[in-house]
Coordinates of C-alpha atoms in Angstrom, one line a residue:
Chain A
X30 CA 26.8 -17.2 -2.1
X31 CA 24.4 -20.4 -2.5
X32 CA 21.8 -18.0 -4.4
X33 CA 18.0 -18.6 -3.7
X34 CA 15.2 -19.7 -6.2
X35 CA 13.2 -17.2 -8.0
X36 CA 9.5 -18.8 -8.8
X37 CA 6.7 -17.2 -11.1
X38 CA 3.9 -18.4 -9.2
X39 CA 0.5 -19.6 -11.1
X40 CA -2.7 -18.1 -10.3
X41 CA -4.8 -20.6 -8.7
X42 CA -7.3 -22.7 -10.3
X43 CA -9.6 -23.9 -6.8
X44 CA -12.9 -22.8 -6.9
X45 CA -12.8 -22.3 -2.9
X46 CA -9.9 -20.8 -1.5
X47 CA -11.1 -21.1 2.1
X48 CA -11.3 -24.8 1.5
X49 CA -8.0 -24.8 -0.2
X50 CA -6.3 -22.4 3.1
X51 CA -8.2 -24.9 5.7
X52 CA -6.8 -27.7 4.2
X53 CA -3.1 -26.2 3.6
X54 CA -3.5 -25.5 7.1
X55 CA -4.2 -29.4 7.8
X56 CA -1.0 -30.5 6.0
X57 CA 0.8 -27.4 8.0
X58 CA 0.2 -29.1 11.4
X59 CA 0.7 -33.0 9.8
X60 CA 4.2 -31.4 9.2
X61 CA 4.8 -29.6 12.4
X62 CA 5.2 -26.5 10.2
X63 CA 4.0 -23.1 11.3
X64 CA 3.2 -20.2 9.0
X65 CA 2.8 -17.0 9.3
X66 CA 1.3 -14.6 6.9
X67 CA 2.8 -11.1 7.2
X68 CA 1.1 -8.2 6.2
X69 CA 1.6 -4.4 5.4
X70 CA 2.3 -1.4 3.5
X71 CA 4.7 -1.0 1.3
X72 CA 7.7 0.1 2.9
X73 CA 6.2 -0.2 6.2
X74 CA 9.6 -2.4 7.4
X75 CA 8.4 -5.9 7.0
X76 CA 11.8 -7.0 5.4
X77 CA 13.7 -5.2 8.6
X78 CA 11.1 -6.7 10.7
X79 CA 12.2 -10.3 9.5
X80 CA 15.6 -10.0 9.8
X81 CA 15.3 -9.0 13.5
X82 CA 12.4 -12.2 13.9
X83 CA 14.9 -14.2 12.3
X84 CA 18.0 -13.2 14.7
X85 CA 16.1 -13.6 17.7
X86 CA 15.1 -17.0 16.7
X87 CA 17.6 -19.1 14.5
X88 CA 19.1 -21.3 17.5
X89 CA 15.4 -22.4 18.3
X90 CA 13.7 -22.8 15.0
X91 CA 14.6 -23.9 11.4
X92 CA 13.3 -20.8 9.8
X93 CA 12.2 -20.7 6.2
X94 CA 11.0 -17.2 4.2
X95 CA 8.9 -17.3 1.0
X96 CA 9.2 -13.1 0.0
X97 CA 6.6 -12.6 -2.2
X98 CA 7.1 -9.6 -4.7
X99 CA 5.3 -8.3 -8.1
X100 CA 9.3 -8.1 -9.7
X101 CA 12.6 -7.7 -8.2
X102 CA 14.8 -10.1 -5.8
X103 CA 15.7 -7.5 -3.3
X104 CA 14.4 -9.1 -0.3
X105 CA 15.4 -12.3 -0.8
X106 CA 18.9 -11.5 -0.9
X107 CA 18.5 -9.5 2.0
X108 CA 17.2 -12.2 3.9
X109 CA 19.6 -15.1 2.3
X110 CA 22.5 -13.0 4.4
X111 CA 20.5 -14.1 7.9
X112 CA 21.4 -17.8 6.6
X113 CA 17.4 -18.8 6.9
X114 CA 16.3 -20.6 3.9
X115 CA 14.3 -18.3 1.3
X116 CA 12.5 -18.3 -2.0
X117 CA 11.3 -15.2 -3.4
X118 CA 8.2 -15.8 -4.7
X119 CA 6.5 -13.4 -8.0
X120 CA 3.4 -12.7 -8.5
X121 CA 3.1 -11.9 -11.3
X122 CA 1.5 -8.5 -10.9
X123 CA -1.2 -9.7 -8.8
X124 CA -1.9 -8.0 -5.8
X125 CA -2.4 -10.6 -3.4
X126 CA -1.5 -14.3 -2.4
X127 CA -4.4 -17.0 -1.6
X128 CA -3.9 -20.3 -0.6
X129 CA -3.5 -21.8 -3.9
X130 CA -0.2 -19.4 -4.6
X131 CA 1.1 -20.0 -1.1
X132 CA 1.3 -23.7 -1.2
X133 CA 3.2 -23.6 -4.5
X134 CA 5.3 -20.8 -2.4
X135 CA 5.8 -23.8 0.0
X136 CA 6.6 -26.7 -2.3
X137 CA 9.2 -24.0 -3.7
X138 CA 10.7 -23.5 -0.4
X139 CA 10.5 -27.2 0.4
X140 CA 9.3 -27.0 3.7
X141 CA 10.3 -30.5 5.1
X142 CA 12.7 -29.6 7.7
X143 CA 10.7 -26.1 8.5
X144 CA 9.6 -25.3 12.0
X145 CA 8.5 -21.8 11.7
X146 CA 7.7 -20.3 7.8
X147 CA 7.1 -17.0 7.0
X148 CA 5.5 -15.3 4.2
X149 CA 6.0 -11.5 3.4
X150 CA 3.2 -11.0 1.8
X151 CA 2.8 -7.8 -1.2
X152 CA 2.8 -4.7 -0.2
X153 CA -0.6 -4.0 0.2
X154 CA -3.2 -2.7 2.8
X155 CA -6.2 -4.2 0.9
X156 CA -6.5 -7.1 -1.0
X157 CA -3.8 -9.7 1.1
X158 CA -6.6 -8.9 3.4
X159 CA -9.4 -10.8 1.4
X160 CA -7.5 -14.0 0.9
X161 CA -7.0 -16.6 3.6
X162 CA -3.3 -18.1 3.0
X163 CA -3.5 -21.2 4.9
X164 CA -1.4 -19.2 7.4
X165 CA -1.7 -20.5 11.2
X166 CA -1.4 -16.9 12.1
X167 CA -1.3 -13.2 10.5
X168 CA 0.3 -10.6 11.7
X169 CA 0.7 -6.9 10.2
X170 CA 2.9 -3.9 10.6
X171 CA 1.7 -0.3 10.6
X172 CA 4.8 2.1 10.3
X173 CA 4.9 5.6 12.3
X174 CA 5.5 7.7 9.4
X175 CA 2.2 6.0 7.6
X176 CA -0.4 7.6 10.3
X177 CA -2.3 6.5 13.3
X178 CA -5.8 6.9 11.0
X179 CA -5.0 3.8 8.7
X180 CA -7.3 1.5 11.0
X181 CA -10.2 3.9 10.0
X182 CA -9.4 3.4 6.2
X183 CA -8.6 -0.2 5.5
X184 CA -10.4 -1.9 8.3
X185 CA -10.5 -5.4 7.1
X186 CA -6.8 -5.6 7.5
X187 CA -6.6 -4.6 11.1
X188 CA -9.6 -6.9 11.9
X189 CA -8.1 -10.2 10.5
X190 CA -5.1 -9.9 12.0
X191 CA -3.8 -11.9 15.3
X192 CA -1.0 -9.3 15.7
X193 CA 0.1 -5.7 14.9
X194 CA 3.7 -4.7 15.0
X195 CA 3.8 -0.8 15.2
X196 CA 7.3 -0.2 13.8
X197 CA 9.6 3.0 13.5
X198 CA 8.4 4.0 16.7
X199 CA 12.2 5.6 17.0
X200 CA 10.6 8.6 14.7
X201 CA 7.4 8.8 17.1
X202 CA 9.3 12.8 17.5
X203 CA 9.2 13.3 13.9
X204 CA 6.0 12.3 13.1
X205 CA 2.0 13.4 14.1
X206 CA 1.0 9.7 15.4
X207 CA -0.2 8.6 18.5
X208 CA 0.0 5.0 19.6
X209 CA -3.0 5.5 21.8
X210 CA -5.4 6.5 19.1
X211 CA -4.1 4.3 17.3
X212 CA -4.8 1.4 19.3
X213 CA -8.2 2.8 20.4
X214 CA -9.0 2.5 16.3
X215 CA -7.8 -1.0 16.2
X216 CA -8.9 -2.2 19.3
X217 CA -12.4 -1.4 17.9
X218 CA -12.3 -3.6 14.8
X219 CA -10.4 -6.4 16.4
X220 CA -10.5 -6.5 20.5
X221 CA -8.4 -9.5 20.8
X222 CA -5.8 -8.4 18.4
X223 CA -2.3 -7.9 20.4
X224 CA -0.2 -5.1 19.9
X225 CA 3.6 -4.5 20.0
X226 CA 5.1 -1.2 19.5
X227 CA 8.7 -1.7 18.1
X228 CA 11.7 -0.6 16.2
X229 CA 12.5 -3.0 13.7
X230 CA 16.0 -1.1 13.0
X231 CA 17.2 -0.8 16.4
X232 CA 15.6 -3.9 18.1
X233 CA 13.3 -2.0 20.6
X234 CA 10.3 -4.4 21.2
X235 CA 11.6 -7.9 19.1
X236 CA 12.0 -9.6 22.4
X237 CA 7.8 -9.5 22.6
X238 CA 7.2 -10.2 19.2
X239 CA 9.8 -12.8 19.1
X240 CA 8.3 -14.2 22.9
X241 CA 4.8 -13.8 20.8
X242 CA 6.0 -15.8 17.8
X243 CA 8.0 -18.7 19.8
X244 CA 5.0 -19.7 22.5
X245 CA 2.3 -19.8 18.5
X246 CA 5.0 -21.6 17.1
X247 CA 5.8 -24.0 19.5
X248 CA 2.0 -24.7 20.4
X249 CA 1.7 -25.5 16.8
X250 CA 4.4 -27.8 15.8
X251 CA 4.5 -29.3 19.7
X252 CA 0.5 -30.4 20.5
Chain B
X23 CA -20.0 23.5 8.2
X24 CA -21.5 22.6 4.9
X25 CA -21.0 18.8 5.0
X26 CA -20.1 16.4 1.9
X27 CA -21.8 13.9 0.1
X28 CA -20.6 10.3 1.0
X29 CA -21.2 8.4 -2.2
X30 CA -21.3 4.3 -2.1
X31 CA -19.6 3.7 -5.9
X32 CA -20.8 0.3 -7.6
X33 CA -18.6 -1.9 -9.5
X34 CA -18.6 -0.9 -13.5
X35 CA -20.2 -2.8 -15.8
X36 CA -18.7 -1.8 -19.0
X37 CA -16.5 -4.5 -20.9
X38 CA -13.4 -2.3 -21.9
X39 CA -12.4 -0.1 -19.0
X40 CA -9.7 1.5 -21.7
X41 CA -12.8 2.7 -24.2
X42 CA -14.5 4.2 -21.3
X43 CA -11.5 5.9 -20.0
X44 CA -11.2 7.4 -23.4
X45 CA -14.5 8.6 -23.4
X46 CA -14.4 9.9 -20.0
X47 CA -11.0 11.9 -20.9
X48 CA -13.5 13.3 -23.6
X49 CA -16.2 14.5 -21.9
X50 CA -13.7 16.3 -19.4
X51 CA -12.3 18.4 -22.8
X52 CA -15.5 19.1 -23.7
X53 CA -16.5 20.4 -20.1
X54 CA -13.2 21.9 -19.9
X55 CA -12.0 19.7 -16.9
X56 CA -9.0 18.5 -16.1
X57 CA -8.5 15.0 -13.7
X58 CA -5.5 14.5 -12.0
X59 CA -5.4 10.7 -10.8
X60 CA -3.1 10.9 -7.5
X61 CA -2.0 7.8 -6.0
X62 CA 0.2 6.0 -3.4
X63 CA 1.0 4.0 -0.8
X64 CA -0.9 4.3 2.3
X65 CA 0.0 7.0 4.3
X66 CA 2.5 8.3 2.1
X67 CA 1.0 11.8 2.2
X68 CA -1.8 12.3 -0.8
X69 CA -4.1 14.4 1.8
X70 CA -1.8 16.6 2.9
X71 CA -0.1 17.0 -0.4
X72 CA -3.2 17.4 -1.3
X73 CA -4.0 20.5 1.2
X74 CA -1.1 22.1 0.3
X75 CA -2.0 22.1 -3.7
X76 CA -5.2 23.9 -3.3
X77 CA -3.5 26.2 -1.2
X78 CA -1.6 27.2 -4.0
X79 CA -4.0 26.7 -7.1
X80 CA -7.3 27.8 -5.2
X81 CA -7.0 31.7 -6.6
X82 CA -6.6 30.4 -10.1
X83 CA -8.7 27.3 -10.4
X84 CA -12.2 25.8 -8.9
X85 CA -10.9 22.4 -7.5
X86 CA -13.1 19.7 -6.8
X87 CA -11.7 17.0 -5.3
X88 CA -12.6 13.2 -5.2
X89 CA -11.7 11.3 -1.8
X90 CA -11.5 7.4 -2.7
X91 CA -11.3 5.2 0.4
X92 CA -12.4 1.8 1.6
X93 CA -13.9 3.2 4.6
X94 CA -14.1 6.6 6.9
X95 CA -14.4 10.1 5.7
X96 CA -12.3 11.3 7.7
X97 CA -9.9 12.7 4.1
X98 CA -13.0 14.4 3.0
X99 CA -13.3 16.3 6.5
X100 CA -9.9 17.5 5.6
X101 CA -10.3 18.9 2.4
X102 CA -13.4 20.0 3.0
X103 CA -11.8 22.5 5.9
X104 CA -9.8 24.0 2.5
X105 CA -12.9 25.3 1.4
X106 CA -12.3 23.1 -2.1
X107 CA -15.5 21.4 -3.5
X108 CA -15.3 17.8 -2.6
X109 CA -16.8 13.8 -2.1
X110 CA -16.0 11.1 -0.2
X111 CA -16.2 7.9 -2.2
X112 CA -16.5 4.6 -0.6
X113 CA -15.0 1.8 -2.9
X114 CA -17.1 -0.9 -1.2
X115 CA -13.5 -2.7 -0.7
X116 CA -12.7 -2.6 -4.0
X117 CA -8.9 -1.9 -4.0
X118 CA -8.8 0.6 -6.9
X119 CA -10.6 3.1 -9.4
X120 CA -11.5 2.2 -12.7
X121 CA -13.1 4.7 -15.3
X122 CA -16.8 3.3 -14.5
X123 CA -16.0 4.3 -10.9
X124 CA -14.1 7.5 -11.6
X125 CA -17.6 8.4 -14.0
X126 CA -19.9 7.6 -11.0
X127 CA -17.7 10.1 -8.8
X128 CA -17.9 13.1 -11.2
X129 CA -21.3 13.0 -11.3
X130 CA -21.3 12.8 -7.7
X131 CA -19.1 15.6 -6.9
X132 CA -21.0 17.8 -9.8
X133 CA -17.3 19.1 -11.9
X134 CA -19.7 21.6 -14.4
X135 CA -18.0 24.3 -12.7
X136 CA -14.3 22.5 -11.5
X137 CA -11.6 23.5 -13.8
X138 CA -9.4 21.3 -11.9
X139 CA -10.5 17.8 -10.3
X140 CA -8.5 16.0 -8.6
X141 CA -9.0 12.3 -7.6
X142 CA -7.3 10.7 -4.3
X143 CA -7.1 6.9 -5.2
X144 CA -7.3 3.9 -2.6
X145 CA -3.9 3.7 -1.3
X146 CA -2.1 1.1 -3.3
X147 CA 1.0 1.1 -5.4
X148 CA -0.8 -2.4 -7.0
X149 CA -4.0 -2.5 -8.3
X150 CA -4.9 1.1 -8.9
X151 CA -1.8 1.3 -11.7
X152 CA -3.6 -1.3 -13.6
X153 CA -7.1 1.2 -14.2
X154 CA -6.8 3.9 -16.7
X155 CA -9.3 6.1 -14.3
X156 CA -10.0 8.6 -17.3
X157 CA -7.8 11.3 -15.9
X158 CA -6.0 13.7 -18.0
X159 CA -2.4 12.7 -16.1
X160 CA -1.4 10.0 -13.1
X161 CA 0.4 11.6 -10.5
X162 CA 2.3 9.3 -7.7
X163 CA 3.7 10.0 -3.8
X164 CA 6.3 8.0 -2.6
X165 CA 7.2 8.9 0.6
X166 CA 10.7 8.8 2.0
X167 CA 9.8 6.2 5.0
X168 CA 9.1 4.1 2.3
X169 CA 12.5 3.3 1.2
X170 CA 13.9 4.2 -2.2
X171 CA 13.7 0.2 -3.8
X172 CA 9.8 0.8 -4.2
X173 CA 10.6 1.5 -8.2
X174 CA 12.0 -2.4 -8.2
X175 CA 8.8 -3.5 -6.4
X176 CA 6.0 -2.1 -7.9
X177 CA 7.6 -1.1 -11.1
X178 CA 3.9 -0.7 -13.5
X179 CA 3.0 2.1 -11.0
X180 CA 6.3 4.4 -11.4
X181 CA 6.0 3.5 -15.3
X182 CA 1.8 4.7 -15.7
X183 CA 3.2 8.2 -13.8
X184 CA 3.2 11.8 -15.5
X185 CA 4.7 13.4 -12.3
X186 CA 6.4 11.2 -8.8
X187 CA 6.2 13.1 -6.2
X188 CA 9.3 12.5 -3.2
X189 CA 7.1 13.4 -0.2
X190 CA 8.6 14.3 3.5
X191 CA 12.1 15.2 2.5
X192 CA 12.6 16.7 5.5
X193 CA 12.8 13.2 7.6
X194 CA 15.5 12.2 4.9
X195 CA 17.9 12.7 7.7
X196 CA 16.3 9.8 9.6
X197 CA 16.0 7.6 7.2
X198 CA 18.2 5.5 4.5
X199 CA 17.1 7.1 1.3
X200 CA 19.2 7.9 -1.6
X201 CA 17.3 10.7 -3.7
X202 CA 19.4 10.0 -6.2
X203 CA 19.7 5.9 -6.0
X204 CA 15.4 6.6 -6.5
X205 CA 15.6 8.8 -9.3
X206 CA 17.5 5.9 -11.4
X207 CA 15.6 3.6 -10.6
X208 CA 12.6 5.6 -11.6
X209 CA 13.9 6.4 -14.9
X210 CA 15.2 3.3 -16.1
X211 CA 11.4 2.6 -15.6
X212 CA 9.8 5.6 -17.4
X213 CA 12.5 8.2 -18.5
X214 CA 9.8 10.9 -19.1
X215 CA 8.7 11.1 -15.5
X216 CA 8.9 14.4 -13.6
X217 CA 10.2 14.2 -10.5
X218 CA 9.6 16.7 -7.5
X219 CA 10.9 16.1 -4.4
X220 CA 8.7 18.1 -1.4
X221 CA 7.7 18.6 2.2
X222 CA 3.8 18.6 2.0
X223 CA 3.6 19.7 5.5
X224 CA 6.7 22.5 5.1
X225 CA 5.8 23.8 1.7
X226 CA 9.0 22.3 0.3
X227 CA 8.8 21.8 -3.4
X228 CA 5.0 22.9 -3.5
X229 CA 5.7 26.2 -6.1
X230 CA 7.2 23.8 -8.6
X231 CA 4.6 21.2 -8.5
X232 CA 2.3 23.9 -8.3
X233 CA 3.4 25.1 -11.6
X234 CA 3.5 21.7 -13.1
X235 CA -0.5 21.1 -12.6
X236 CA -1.2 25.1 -13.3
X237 CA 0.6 24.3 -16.6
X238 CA -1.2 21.1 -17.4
X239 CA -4.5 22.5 -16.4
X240 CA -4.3 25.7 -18.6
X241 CA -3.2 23.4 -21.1
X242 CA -6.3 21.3 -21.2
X243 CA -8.8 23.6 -20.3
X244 CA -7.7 26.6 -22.7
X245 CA -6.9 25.0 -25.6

């Protein structure tokens, strides 16, 4: 085992952090380096969801994960097993990463020879929302078990997101949710916003999400 | 149908959330009141749990009940079918409850006559452990969908907890969840906690938690 790097991350000192995300953004394309921001619950399956992203994807793509968490290391060890680079990033207890805490999440990672990164953001419907990351794209998973209603109560989420991965759909029988209300809710804040139902845990729906990720990624680090 | 107020809380302006949190708890004594603070993830069950509570308390107590949310009433519309007293409370996006905020809803929801109040937080396992709200004892829901390494993640939350709550037991089956892997990881955090385990929507569990809050109510409110 090579072991990852652990980093306490600093909160940011820049006055404007949409300034700060457009220009992280600008470096981001001078390096042929996509990123994308991803977004949920916690618990919703984001971990899962990367392992099966990064599976689908290793031949084409140097991958790179920055696993940002208030404590523990869990995830990045998880994800050091799929052989993509990782850091695990804490926050410190803060609830959130801006632009300022994702670029020293990048320097960490060292993102030279990085096609395609990928932050997991916190755990957290609400703030992550607030903060632009610098991310080319964001993307969000709502679980099953969590409820089809969530669009009605954290709204911001759902309407700054390019993507939403509905995951667990294998315990749709178990569970009171419908994917068509759901998407009528979501569809309402964010018309453009394109949605995959999937199964994180038995690979139902990665081939979209992974078609999804490839043609951003590709435009990115290509034009 | 009745209706509920909606009430649009403003961000507190008092300089040491813990001194009025102190003050708040009381005023409650003194009105004979007792706030349960109940948080968790999104969609991890707090409505329902909720439901099922008054069920069992509602002979014994008046319960008023607090809905915090970013947006929608739609948890308000729930309890209000239970025939319980209750508000919704629109944080304006704020992504927790302080004791300012908490105050503000009180007044709202009118608790002169509420032996038992009960506030449903913002769904968050972050922010809203870092708020004394004024209650009388934190309650938590973690949901078996959620996985059992939350206590690693969002460790301040499972230490600020009176009571945790393992909600949905009866998906356990479906899902890789180790009652017992949780339970250690909880009380390596907070070795006082209680911890139920219960079906909110089966009635699993309900009696002894049931008894828990009827014992820390009396206990408040008689003494």
């Amino acid at each position: 085992m090579e072991g990852f790097r652990v980093l306490e991350i600093k909160k940011s000192v820049f006055e404007s952090n949409d300034r700060e995300a457009d220009k992280l953004r600008e470096e981001l394309k001078k390096d042929r380096t996509f990123l994308l921001n991803l977004m949920s619950s916690p618990g919703s399956g984001k971990t899962t969801t990367l392992k099966a992203t990064i599976a689908a994807l290793k031949d084409e793509f140097k991958i790179g994960v920055m696993e940002a968490d208030i404590d523990s290391d869990v995830d990045a060890a998880t994800i050091e097993k799929t052989g993509a680079k990782v850091i695990q990033l804490h926050t410190g207890g803060m609830c959130h990463l801006d632009a300022g805490m994702t670029k020293q999440g990048l320097e960490g990672l060292d993102v030279n020879d990085v096609d395609l990164a990928i932050l997991e953001n916190v755990g957290n419907l609400v703030c992550p929302a607030e903060f632009d990351t610098g991310a080319v794209k964001n993307a969000m998973i709502l679980s099953v078990p969590e409820g089809d209603d969530k669009p009605l109560k954290y709204p911001l989420m759902f309407s700054i997101c390019d993507v939403l991965l509905i995951n667990k759909i294998d315990v749709l029988p178990y569970f009171d949710f419908s994917i068509e209300n759901c998407e009528k809710y979501v569809k309402r804040l964010n018309p453009n916003i394109k949605i995959i139902p999937i199964c994180a845990r038995t690979g139902e729906g990665i081939d979209e999400w992974a078609d999804w990720l490839r043609t951003e990624t590709k435009k990115w680090i290509e034009e």
